[in-house]
């Protein structure tokens, strides 16, 4: 069998480079999965390496199944039997069960999912008599997860003040509860496997001898624990084959560290480096734009992406009047492509930075009767936080809306449990009122409810909510929908309930901000018109998804996918790059990589769309185009000014923005200022604790966990960190 059939020269080199450490920098669409599978087939079928001596690690079960299927088709199921192929977590679970005698848990341990972990954290808080509102389980969980991925055990968790001490105590109690339940969380699978390799010499030697060849896919997405693990496992044979691309590292928020590619080169100075530069997906016009966008990234390994597909159509940069115009133009253009140019709907994708940006697009599609497929998130009006707030407004408008009332009675939690709800319903029936009207009556005359055998404690709780409802209804009669919505959000402290310091909490709050923008459009029409509009859109949202329809998805969700036609919308400062990244150089690097990943999903046509204005709370706010667009040479694109004459503000005051290019005028940092455990203050995010610090390219990169926003990675030269005593 010819194991090199169909491979280009660079791919052949990667398959044939058998011994020693090898780093394959695989550009997008360069056939890296084919290289990995044909290399495994070559090792077994041509060189006679026993399958049980080969370990291939992927990041998803889907990728593992695809790779396994390809290998079996190449060499046969029998010949591939014994191969260890799977995710990091699956590999670690297998090792830990075999080696449980060395560890503080039994071989029959269970693995807790996120919901189980949060429940256990709440138990730990209860055991320690700590307030869940002050130490939010999601935020504490994020801190503990980061600590585990950085290989901090409870006893080595950095402590510098009282709050750090409390988090360390929670971490310790959480681990005690896990072990008491003979359970591990996902991060424990990595943590304890590294612990095993470092504390039990014979176990490390056994596995290092067992795996003669180790292959790792998506190496740029490994975290610290995963990198240390593969370094241990490859310590005997040193046949470590890693495939990745710094340019496509976009999961920093969940622990991925592209700098592991740089560490690999430092730890294995004799490594052979192979570039996969031939792209099989995109036209050269798209690749040229992608290269222009990613070239300013300072840590990348330069690749000359090329294709044999030809130059193709020029990339189009579109300037819309505002974000509503942007969404309408995209929907109209896609409708024309499907109807007139006969492009299949499933070959078209619209990509954006955050889930909240889907709202205008969804409405534009629905208004035109166009079907669409939403990937990676609920439809905007189906999201929990949106349904909550709409339910509040419906009850304010119509207290007889029992369904909406029951949804919000205890959201956020206010002590209205099932017994209170049953008592409220019974009281309402006796008074021949709806439950909402009964609440208003109880608030007006609580004594009458008590006389009706309504429990006194329940009366007090119900009366408080009834007072709120009465006040909201009074305001609704003379205020705009936005003013009413803001009053509700403030009175129930909904932001604190949603934004718990995690990425999900921040995205939920962004969705609320998008709902506020919609409410602002109904200042004249009023609350009833606003609710009617929402109801009409929500009803259409129940349409079944169509696999032949255009796809709406975030740029993060687009990783690994490809489409004939791609629209990337919302290319404005504050959206991409996201506002959260503007004071964080490492975050800016990742925003650039995210844009690059989106561009390289396109096969034939690419549209990059930004708007002059963004509608915010009833007025149009001037928006600057994304700084990343300025890196694309004008002669590589066609410009489509939908709003008329192009506004000349794209290059204004760039020197005032935090830059993500190597031309920064900051003085080089040669010594570390910060150490793990240091307490620091940031002018926006407040106080935090340093978890890690590294010197990179004449700068100090500092990982800080802030009490207000969670984990941030900052450049010391521009991060404005103040050391606290």
XYZ file of C-alpha atoms in Angstrom:
725
model
C 0.000 0.000 0.000
C 1.231 3.476 -0.895
C 0.867 5.431 2.381
C 1.965 8.658 0.683
C -0.648 8.591 -2.065
C -2.321 11.953 -2.590
C 0.012 13.858 -0.252
C 1.907 16.988 -1.249
C 5.669 17.216 -0.534
C 5.246 18.928 2.850
C 2.644 16.377 3.957
C 4.902 13.524 2.843
C 7.751 14.994 4.863
C 5.524 15.036 7.955
C 4.487 11.395 7.488
C 8.037 10.154 6.886
C 9.748 12.115 9.711
C 9.490 9.189 12.089
C 11.947 9.701 14.941
C 12.457 12.469 17.487
C 10.341 15.484 18.372
C 8.468 16.998 15.427
C 6.444 20.199 15.285
C 4.034 20.498 12.358
C 2.694 24.014 11.864
C -0.458 23.351 9.864
C -2.140 26.275 8.168
C -5.935 26.296 7.884
C -7.330 23.855 5.341
C -3.907 22.240 4.880
C -4.981 18.627 5.443
C -3.584 18.080 8.933
C -6.083 15.315 9.753
C -4.975 13.458 6.649
C -1.343 13.790 7.733
C -2.107 12.464 11.218
C -4.081 9.457 9.992
C -1.665 8.510 7.211
C 1.258 8.853 9.599
C -0.360 6.381 12.018
C -1.139 4.049 9.114
C 2.481 4.360 7.909
C 3.890 3.588 11.369
C 1.786 0.442 11.655
C 1.550 -0.749 8.047
C 5.010 0.161 6.726
C 7.276 0.216 9.780
C 5.580 -2.498 11.813
C 5.120 -0.422 14.967
C 2.662 -2.279 17.261
C -0.612 -0.339 17.530
C -0.539 -0.503 21.344
C 2.728 1.494 21.237
C 1.022 4.453 19.567
C -0.931 7.158 21.376
C -2.926 9.706 19.358
C -4.632 12.506 21.289
C -7.441 14.699 19.962
C -9.579 17.400 21.578
C -13.033 16.035 20.770
C -14.594 12.592 20.614
C -15.878 13.458 17.147
C -12.335 14.084 15.898
C -11.172 10.833 17.493
C -13.946 8.846 15.785
C -13.179 10.439 12.425
C -9.463 9.687 12.754
C -10.113 6.106 13.851
C -12.418 5.510 10.897
C -9.868 6.832 8.419
C -7.067 4.690 9.885
C -9.207 1.549 9.702
C -10.079 2.261 6.073
C -6.356 2.584 5.316
C -4.994 -0.516 7.074
C -8.014 -2.511 8.251
C -9.789 -2.859 11.585
C -7.744 -5.855 12.748
C -4.400 -4.196 12.051
C -5.426 -1.046 13.982
C -6.652 -2.939 17.048
C -4.892 -1.862 20.243
C -4.245 1.723 19.127
C -4.822 4.263 21.924
C -6.784 7.104 20.345
C -8.987 9.606 22.152
C -9.226 12.837 24.084
C -6.883 13.938 26.861
C -9.623 13.396 29.438
C -10.471 9.899 28.201
C -6.778 8.924 28.251
C -6.330 10.283 31.776
C -9.455 8.536 33.077
C -8.097 5.231 31.746
C -4.692 5.744 33.363
C -6.159 6.815 36.711
C -8.400 3.751 36.946
C -5.407 1.500 36.303
C -3.211 3.318 38.825
C -5.790 4.093 41.527
C -3.736 2.212 44.148
C -1.297 5.130 44.087
C -4.022 7.761 44.420
C -6.512 9.004 47.060
C -9.593 7.562 45.323
C -10.887 4.217 44.115
C -10.726 2.816 40.598
C -14.524 2.998 40.356
C -14.566 6.808 40.680
C -17.317 8.779 38.955
C -16.774 11.926 36.891
C -18.898 14.919 37.891
C -20.230 17.216 35.199
C -20.488 20.998 35.585
C -23.877 20.868 37.287
C -22.603 18.300 39.796
C -19.509 20.410 40.457
C -21.529 23.551 41.180
C -23.833 21.612 43.506
C -20.785 20.350 45.397
C -19.333 23.858 45.601
C -22.596 25.088 47.110
C -22.307 22.280 49.670
C -18.734 23.399 50.442
C -19.917 26.986 50.961
C -22.669 25.763 53.247
C -20.227 23.641 55.257
C -17.965 26.681 55.692
C -20.873 29.020 56.556
C -20.020 31.262 53.601
C -22.454 33.502 51.738
C -23.146 32.216 48.219
C -23.844 35.762 47.032
C -20.396 36.910 48.128
C -18.558 33.828 46.898
C -20.485 32.927 43.773
C -20.123 29.229 42.901
C -19.528 29.882 39.180
C -16.751 32.397 39.865
C -15.128 30.196 42.523
C -15.395 27.244 40.142
C -13.578 29.223 37.428
C -10.773 30.055 39.877
C -10.412 26.451 41.010
C -10.480 25.196 37.415
C -7.718 27.609 36.437
C -5.686 26.622 39.508
C -5.964 22.936 38.627
C -4.964 23.518 35.018
C -1.910 25.385 36.334
C -1.283 22.376 38.630
C -2.011 24.141 41.931
C -3.336 21.784 44.625
C -5.274 23.220 47.602
C -2.105 23.278 49.702
C -0.150 25.191 47.028
C -2.915 27.607 46.026
C -1.380 31.133 46.209
C -2.718 33.010 49.257
C -1.925 36.639 49.948
C -4.958 38.063 51.741
C -8.174 37.100 53.471
C -10.205 36.525 50.307
C -7.500 34.312 48.845
C -7.512 32.345 52.070
C -11.284 31.885 51.831
C -11.062 30.654 48.228
C -8.286 28.244 49.267
C -10.520 26.933 52.061
C -13.385 26.450 49.607
C -11.025 24.662 47.219
C -9.815 22.381 50.016
C -13.346 21.558 51.188
C -14.510 21.007 47.607
C -11.723 18.487 47.055
C -12.573 16.750 50.332
C -16.182 16.402 49.207
C -15.132 15.082 45.799
C -12.964 12.407 47.389
C -15.682 11.570 49.944
C -17.944 10.843 46.956
C -15.161 8.987 45.133
C -15.604 11.525 42.363
C -13.371 13.630 40.120
C -14.145 16.689 38.045
C -12.817 17.177 34.510
C -9.792 19.159 35.675
C -8.911 16.464 38.234
C -8.426 13.977 35.418
C -5.498 16.034 34.138
C -4.249 17.185 37.551
C -4.033 13.719 39.119
C -2.467 12.155 36.025
C 0.328 14.735 36.085
C 0.586 14.206 39.866
C 0.937 10.456 39.239
C 3.722 10.990 36.693
C 5.628 13.283 39.030
C 5.148 11.374 42.282
C 5.258 7.714 41.171
C 8.454 7.144 39.197
C 7.659 3.584 38.149
C 4.272 4.642 36.741
C 5.833 7.413 34.690
C 8.511 5.067 33.349
C 5.955 2.387 32.473
C 3.796 4.709 30.371
C 6.754 6.541 28.859
C 8.170 3.172 27.702
C 4.756 1.936 26.552
C 4.028 4.777 24.137
C 6.795 4.696 21.532
C 5.051 7.281 19.361
C 2.797 10.070 20.616
C 0.755 12.297 18.298
C -1.154 15.381 19.502
C -3.706 17.231 17.379
C -4.635 20.938 17.878
C -1.511 21.428 19.992
C -2.071 25.196 20.180
C -5.159 24.510 22.311
C -3.380 22.574 25.071
C -3.223 24.012 28.581
C -0.344 23.827 31.047
C -1.417 20.480 32.538
C -1.809 18.857 29.109
C 1.562 20.124 27.951
C 3.339 18.813 31.066
C 1.553 15.474 30.654
C 2.687 14.874 27.060
C 6.196 15.945 28.040
C 6.223 13.224 30.730
C 4.734 10.565 28.455
C 7.299 11.240 25.714
C 10.288 11.383 28.070
C 11.669 7.926 27.176
C 11.326 7.544 23.379
C 11.049 11.273 22.594
C 8.986 10.520 19.487
C 6.540 13.360 20.059
C 4.649 14.540 16.976
C 2.519 17.640 17.581
C 0.323 19.402 15.033
C -0.955 22.907 15.582
C -0.983 26.514 14.512
C -0.553 29.527 16.788
C -2.652 31.494 14.301
C -5.700 29.358 15.171
C -5.506 29.420 18.955
C -8.844 30.946 20.038
C -9.748 29.219 23.314
C -7.676 31.140 25.852
C -10.800 31.719 27.957
C -10.979 28.004 28.723
C -7.286 27.546 29.515
C -5.697 26.999 26.094
C -2.217 28.519 25.845
C -0.700 28.980 22.382
C 2.641 29.606 24.094
C 2.946 25.830 24.514
C 4.062 25.841 20.871
C 6.897 28.182 21.874
C 7.660 26.067 24.954
C 7.899 22.999 22.734
C 10.633 24.636 20.682
C 12.487 25.594 23.879
C 12.109 22.184 25.557
C 12.953 20.250 22.373
C 15.646 22.348 20.649
C 16.409 19.442 18.305
C 12.802 19.321 17.067
C 12.177 19.184 13.341
C 9.750 21.892 12.218
C 7.547 21.231 9.186
C 5.192 23.789 7.649
C 1.964 22.750 5.912
C 1.275 25.723 3.669
C -0.827 24.383 0.794
C -4.479 25.195 1.428
C -7.144 22.944 -0.100
C -10.140 25.049 0.956
C -9.935 28.706 -0.044
C -9.120 30.761 -3.111
C -5.876 32.741 -3.189
C -7.789 36.036 -2.832
C -9.162 34.867 0.527
C -5.796 33.496 1.666
C -4.057 36.782 0.843
C -6.514 38.713 3.017
C -6.140 36.169 5.827
C -2.357 36.480 5.690
C -2.554 40.286 5.814
C -4.727 40.090 8.930
C -2.543 37.613 10.838
C 0.919 38.909 9.855
C 1.080 41.578 12.629
C 0.792 38.854 15.310
C 4.222 38.927 16.983
C 4.621 35.275 18.086
C 3.572 33.391 14.984
C 5.692 31.279 12.688
C 5.329 32.813 9.215
C 3.672 30.612 6.604
C 3.181 31.329 2.917
C -0.335 29.995 2.366
C -1.019 29.054 -1.234
C -3.607 27.105 -3.206
C -4.051 25.574 -6.630
C -7.710 26.700 -6.718
C -6.851 29.944 -8.463
C -7.210 33.598 -7.509
C -10.996 33.582 -7.222
C -13.327 36.523 -6.576
C -12.004 39.493 -4.641
C -12.984 39.868 -1.009
C -15.642 42.544 -0.477
C -15.504 45.021 2.427
C -18.972 46.422 3.091
C -19.772 49.635 4.971
C -23.391 49.757 6.182
C -25.178 52.739 7.668
C -25.909 51.029 11.002
C -26.248 47.549 12.492
C -29.895 47.233 11.431
C -28.983 48.150 7.840
C -26.117 45.668 8.075
C -28.423 42.782 9.027
C -31.007 43.685 6.377
C -28.369 43.878 3.626
C -26.931 40.496 4.611
C -30.376 38.855 4.564
C -31.258 40.443 1.192
C -27.927 39.452 -0.352
C -28.261 35.852 0.825
C -31.824 35.672 -0.503
C -30.533 36.842 -3.908
C -27.698 34.301 -3.843
C -30.082 31.443 -3.146
C -32.791 32.501 -5.608
C -30.781 33.946 -8.503
C -27.347 32.332 -8.290
C -28.624 28.960 -7.076
C -26.115 28.769 -4.237
C -27.261 26.108 -1.713
C -28.304 27.707 1.576
C -26.141 25.345 3.613
C -23.070 26.664 1.775
C -23.647 30.153 3.243
C -22.671 31.293 6.757
C -22.977 34.538 8.716
C -20.450 34.886 11.539
C -20.249 37.347 14.430
C -18.274 37.852 17.638
C -20.966 37.348 20.323
C -24.283 35.523 20.544
C -26.122 38.784 21.243
C -25.361 39.929 17.692
C -27.621 37.239 16.267
C -30.795 39.123 17.266
C -30.903 41.601 14.362
C -29.897 38.903 11.896
C -32.581 36.524 13.119
C -35.218 39.228 12.825
C -34.045 40.181 9.319
C -34.337 36.553 8.181
C -37.724 36.056 9.829
C -39.162 39.275 8.369
C -38.318 37.938 4.905
C -39.734 34.501 5.618
C -36.251 32.978 5.267
C -35.264 29.894 7.172
C -31.918 29.731 8.942
C -29.897 27.445 11.178
C -28.488 28.819 14.442
C -25.374 27.042 15.715
C -23.985 27.016 19.225
C -26.702 28.960 21.051
C -30.406 29.254 21.585
C -32.316 31.677 19.437
C -32.160 35.135 20.932
C -35.716 35.182 22.249
C -35.371 31.658 23.595
C -32.463 32.494 25.889
C -33.198 32.230 29.574
C -32.360 35.797 30.498
C -34.439 37.233 27.637
C -37.445 35.059 28.517
C -37.127 36.139 32.171
C -37.216 39.858 31.427
C -39.952 39.569 28.808
C -41.998 37.657 31.408
C -41.536 40.527 33.885
C -42.755 43.041 31.303
C -45.739 40.868 30.380
C -46.852 40.609 34.005
C -46.456 44.380 34.414
C -48.609 44.886 31.335
C -51.065 42.112 32.247
C -51.063 40.766 35.839
C -53.422 37.981 34.727
C -50.577 36.347 32.738
C -50.215 33.303 35.012
C -47.537 31.564 32.929
C -45.210 34.574 32.963
C -45.856 35.210 36.656
C -44.934 31.668 37.686
C -41.710 31.973 35.681
C -40.519 35.066 37.550
C -41.958 34.686 41.051
C -38.672 33.354 42.384
C -36.232 34.673 39.747
C -33.865 35.833 41.127
C -34.500 33.759 44.286
C -36.559 35.751 46.802
C -37.901 33.044 49.091
C -41.093 32.255 47.159
C -41.163 28.480 47.185
C -43.780 25.916 46.195
C -45.731 26.285 49.447
C -46.055 30.042 48.965
C -47.156 29.539 45.351
C -49.826 27.034 46.421
C -51.043 29.391 49.148
C -51.129 32.283 46.651
C -53.177 30.244 44.167
C -55.616 29.150 46.864
C -56.050 32.746 48.057
C -56.550 33.957 44.484
C -59.250 31.346 43.827
C -61.146 32.284 47.001
C -60.978 35.949 46.015
C -61.816 35.156 42.368
C -58.661 36.886 41.216
C -55.702 35.951 39.045
C -52.484 35.208 40.917
C -51.016 38.523 39.748
C -54.060 40.458 40.923
C -53.912 38.567 44.217
C -50.308 39.725 44.713
C -51.392 43.340 44.212
C -54.252 42.832 46.684
C -51.945 41.296 49.290
C -49.534 44.200 48.913
C -52.376 46.676 49.441
C -53.949 44.860 52.409
C -51.690 42.142 53.846
C -53.941 41.741 56.910
C -56.794 40.481 54.756
C -54.600 37.738 53.369
C -53.587 36.626 56.853
C -57.249 36.484 57.864
C -57.839 34.221 54.852
C -55.547 31.573 56.399
C -52.594 32.689 54.244
C -49.407 31.838 56.255
C -47.932 35.027 57.720
C -44.393 34.388 56.477
C -45.709 33.759 52.974
C -47.776 36.939 53.157
C -44.701 39.025 53.933
C -42.783 37.549 50.971
C -45.722 37.872 48.602
C -46.464 41.439 49.735
C -42.901 42.519 48.942
C -43.180 41.248 45.412
C -46.662 42.713 45.090
C -45.276 46.128 46.094
C -42.655 45.873 43.358
C -45.284 44.902 40.801
C -47.547 47.805 41.806
C -44.676 50.291 41.502
C -43.652 48.930 38.108
C -47.224 49.152 36.821
C -47.470 52.754 37.992
C -44.253 53.649 36.183
C -45.277 51.775 33.014
C -48.251 54.085 32.601
C -45.973 57.100 32.105
C -42.580 55.741 30.996
C -40.934 54.188 27.947
C -40.366 50.406 27.686
C -36.645 50.977 28.216
C -37.245 52.940 31.428
C -39.534 50.220 32.757
C -37.054 47.513 31.801
C -34.192 49.355 33.493
C -36.308 49.819 36.628
C -37.003 46.076 36.790
C -33.353 45.163 36.194
C -32.247 47.525 38.956
C -34.939 46.581 41.501
C -34.245 42.846 41.249
C -30.456 43.325 40.875
C -30.603 41.143 37.768
C -27.056 41.897 36.667
C -25.590 40.408 39.843
C -27.820 37.381 39.344
C -26.591 36.859 35.759
C -23.025 38.147 35.598
C -21.220 35.856 38.014
C -17.748 36.588 36.662
C -17.773 33.712 34.192
C -17.708 33.980 30.409
C -21.261 32.623 30.231
C -22.446 35.226 32.742
C -20.866 38.032 30.710
C -22.511 36.760 27.514
C -25.897 36.596 29.243
C -25.507 40.210 30.343
C -24.575 41.188 26.775
C -27.870 39.618 25.665
C -29.710 41.807 28.198
C -27.950 44.858 26.741
C -29.184 43.817 23.296
C -32.749 43.558 24.626
C -32.371 47.086 26.034
C -31.347 48.321 22.588
C -34.488 46.775 21.134
C -36.655 48.316 23.872
C -35.186 51.735 23.077
C -36.662 51.514 19.582
C -40.190 51.556 21.090
C -39.956 54.830 23.008
C -42.865 56.256 21.034
C -44.879 53.094 20.389
C -44.960 51.986 24.036
C -44.831 48.763 26.048
C -47.782 47.025 24.386
C -46.249 47.442 20.908
C -42.887 46.256 22.196
C -44.401 43.070 23.670
C -46.381 42.471 20.486
C -43.225 42.720 18.383
C -41.403 40.286 20.656
C -44.341 37.867 20.607
C -44.492 37.833 16.810
C -40.779 37.106 16.490
C -40.888 34.505 19.246
C -43.764 32.661 17.568
C -41.785 32.392 14.337
C -38.801 31.206 16.328
C -40.580 27.901 16.804
C -39.975 27.046 13.135
C -37.942 23.877 12.754
C -34.337 24.246 11.754
C -33.576 23.529 8.116
C -30.341 21.741 7.268
C -30.434 23.364 3.815
C -30.657 26.864 5.292
C -27.908 29.469 5.803
C -26.025 29.134 9.080
C -25.721 31.813 11.762
C -22.916 31.231 14.247
C -20.241 32.856 16.365
C -16.644 32.936 15.194
C -15.701 30.571 18.018
C -18.300 28.053 16.849
C -16.952 28.275 13.274
C -13.634 26.577 14.120
C -13.282 23.414 12.055
C -16.103 24.272 9.627
C -16.077 25.547 6.044
C -18.604 27.256 3.765
C -18.701 28.378 0.155
C -19.779 31.912 1.120
C -18.980 33.633 4.430
C -20.218 36.963 5.803
C -18.384 38.288 8.883
C -20.476 41.083 10.393
C -20.045 43.610 13.186
C -16.442 44.431 12.286
C -16.277 47.506 14.510
C -14.073 48.487 17.441
C -15.691 47.161 20.593
C -17.258 44.230 18.759
C -14.200 42.719 17.046
C -11.918 43.291 18.789
C -14.312 42.942 21.692
C -14.434 45.792 24.203
C -13.181 43.443 26.944
C -9.914 42.951 25.065
C -8.948 46.577 24.469
C -6.838 46.873 27.643
C -5.277 43.424 27.381
C -2.596 42.807 24.771
C -2.878 39.012 24.917
C -6.643 39.286 24.487
C -6.095 41.527 21.450
C -3.815 38.889 19.952
C -6.580 36.320 20.373
C -9.174 38.629 18.807
C -6.900 38.888 15.756
C -6.576 35.107 15.611
C -10.347 34.762 15.916
C -10.869 37.022 12.903
C -8.278 34.996 10.981
C -10.111 31.749 11.794
C -13.359 33.249 10.501
C -11.767 34.428 7.244
C -10.227 31.034 6.554
C -13.619 29.258 6.814
C -14.549 30.721 3.396
C -13.980 28.682 0.265
C -15.155 30.912 -2.592
C -16.545 34.271 -1.438
C -15.955 36.443 1.605
C -17.764 39.593 2.758
C -16.401 41.685 5.653
C -19.102 43.990 7.005
C -18.986 46.943 9.415
C -21.309 49.868 10.084
C -20.862 53.606 10.534
C -23.256 53.722 13.477
C -24.649 51.343 16.055
C -28.095 51.916 17.496
C -27.802 52.159 21.270
C -30.659 53.013 23.617
C -32.588 55.160 21.160
C -29.772 57.025 19.446
C -27.150 56.249 16.812
C -23.610 56.010 18.123
C -20.648 56.554 15.800
C -18.521 53.424 15.432
C -14.955 53.038 14.193
C -14.206 50.115 11.877
C -12.190 47.274 13.360
C -8.464 48.000 13.497
C -7.929 44.622 11.841
C -9.458 45.884 8.591
C -6.675 48.445 8.326
C -4.126 45.663 7.915
C -5.705 44.550 4.632
C -4.132 46.303 1.614
C -6.739 48.303 -0.280
C -5.752 46.697 -3.585
C -6.722 43.247 -2.265
C -10.433 44.031 -1.730
C -13.437 45.674 -3.340
C -15.153 48.318 -1.213
C -18.957 48.532 -1.176
C -20.202 51.740 0.527
C -23.880 50.963 1.176
C -24.232 54.170 3.208
C -22.998 56.439 0.425
C -19.620 58.184 0.525
C -17.100 56.417 2.724
C -16.482 58.096 6.074
C -12.824 58.937 6.654
C -12.420 58.018 10.296
C -10.858 54.573 10.108
C -7.335 55.738 10.981
C -8.070 58.353 13.587
C -6.317 58.279 16.958
C -4.966 54.757 16.617
C -2.051 55.826 18.782
C -4.504 56.267 21.630
C -5.599 52.624 21.491
C -3.750 49.736 23.154
C -1.866 48.228 20.228
C -1.394 44.551 19.476
C 1.549 44.987 17.128
C 5.261 44.736 17.651
C 5.678 48.435 16.870
C 4.678 49.336 20.434
C 6.898 52.076 21.864
C 6.835 50.540 25.360
C 10.266 50.033 26.909
C 11.268 46.368 27.065
C 10.707 44.570 30.364
C 13.736 42.515 31.326
C 12.829 41.394 34.857
C 9.604 40.156 36.373
C 7.721 42.605 38.602
C 4.934 40.234 39.559
C 4.866 36.802 41.188
C 2.082 34.272 41.896
C 0.151 35.371 44.942
C 0.783 39.116 44.525
C -2.229 41.367 45.067
C -2.689 44.008 42.365
C -5.173 46.714 41.396
C -6.411 47.620 37.912
C -8.071 51.010 37.214
C -11.162 49.325 35.701
C -11.364 45.809 37.154
C -10.274 46.598 40.716
C -8.304 44.221 42.932
C -7.054 40.819 41.884
C -4.482 38.115 42.520
C -1.565 37.200 40.246
C -1.696 33.514 39.295
C 1.224 33.395 36.871
C 3.820 35.608 35.193
C 6.123 34.996 32.226
C 8.668 37.075 30.323
C 7.959 36.957 26.595
C 9.519 39.091 23.853
C 10.664 41.895 26.157
C 7.364 42.050 27.994
C 5.891 40.495 31.130
C 2.651 38.612 30.580
C 0.656 38.403 33.809
C -2.337 36.160 34.561
C -4.569 37.850 37.130
C -7.825 36.680 38.665
C -9.965 39.751 39.363
C -12.821 39.573 41.829
C -15.007 41.611 39.467
C -14.489 39.918 36.076
C -12.536 36.694 36.655
C -9.351 35.683 34.806
C -7.495 38.202 32.643
C -4.120 37.974 30.909
C -2.394 41.340 30.671
C 0.773 42.831 29.322
C 2.646 44.523 32.165
C 3.842 47.261 29.815
C 0.318 48.509 29.078
C -1.861 46.788 31.659
C -1.783 49.592 34.275
C -1.354 47.171 37.169
C -0.595 48.632 40.583
C 1.103 46.422 43.168
C -0.693 46.363 46.518
C 1.205 46.138 49.770
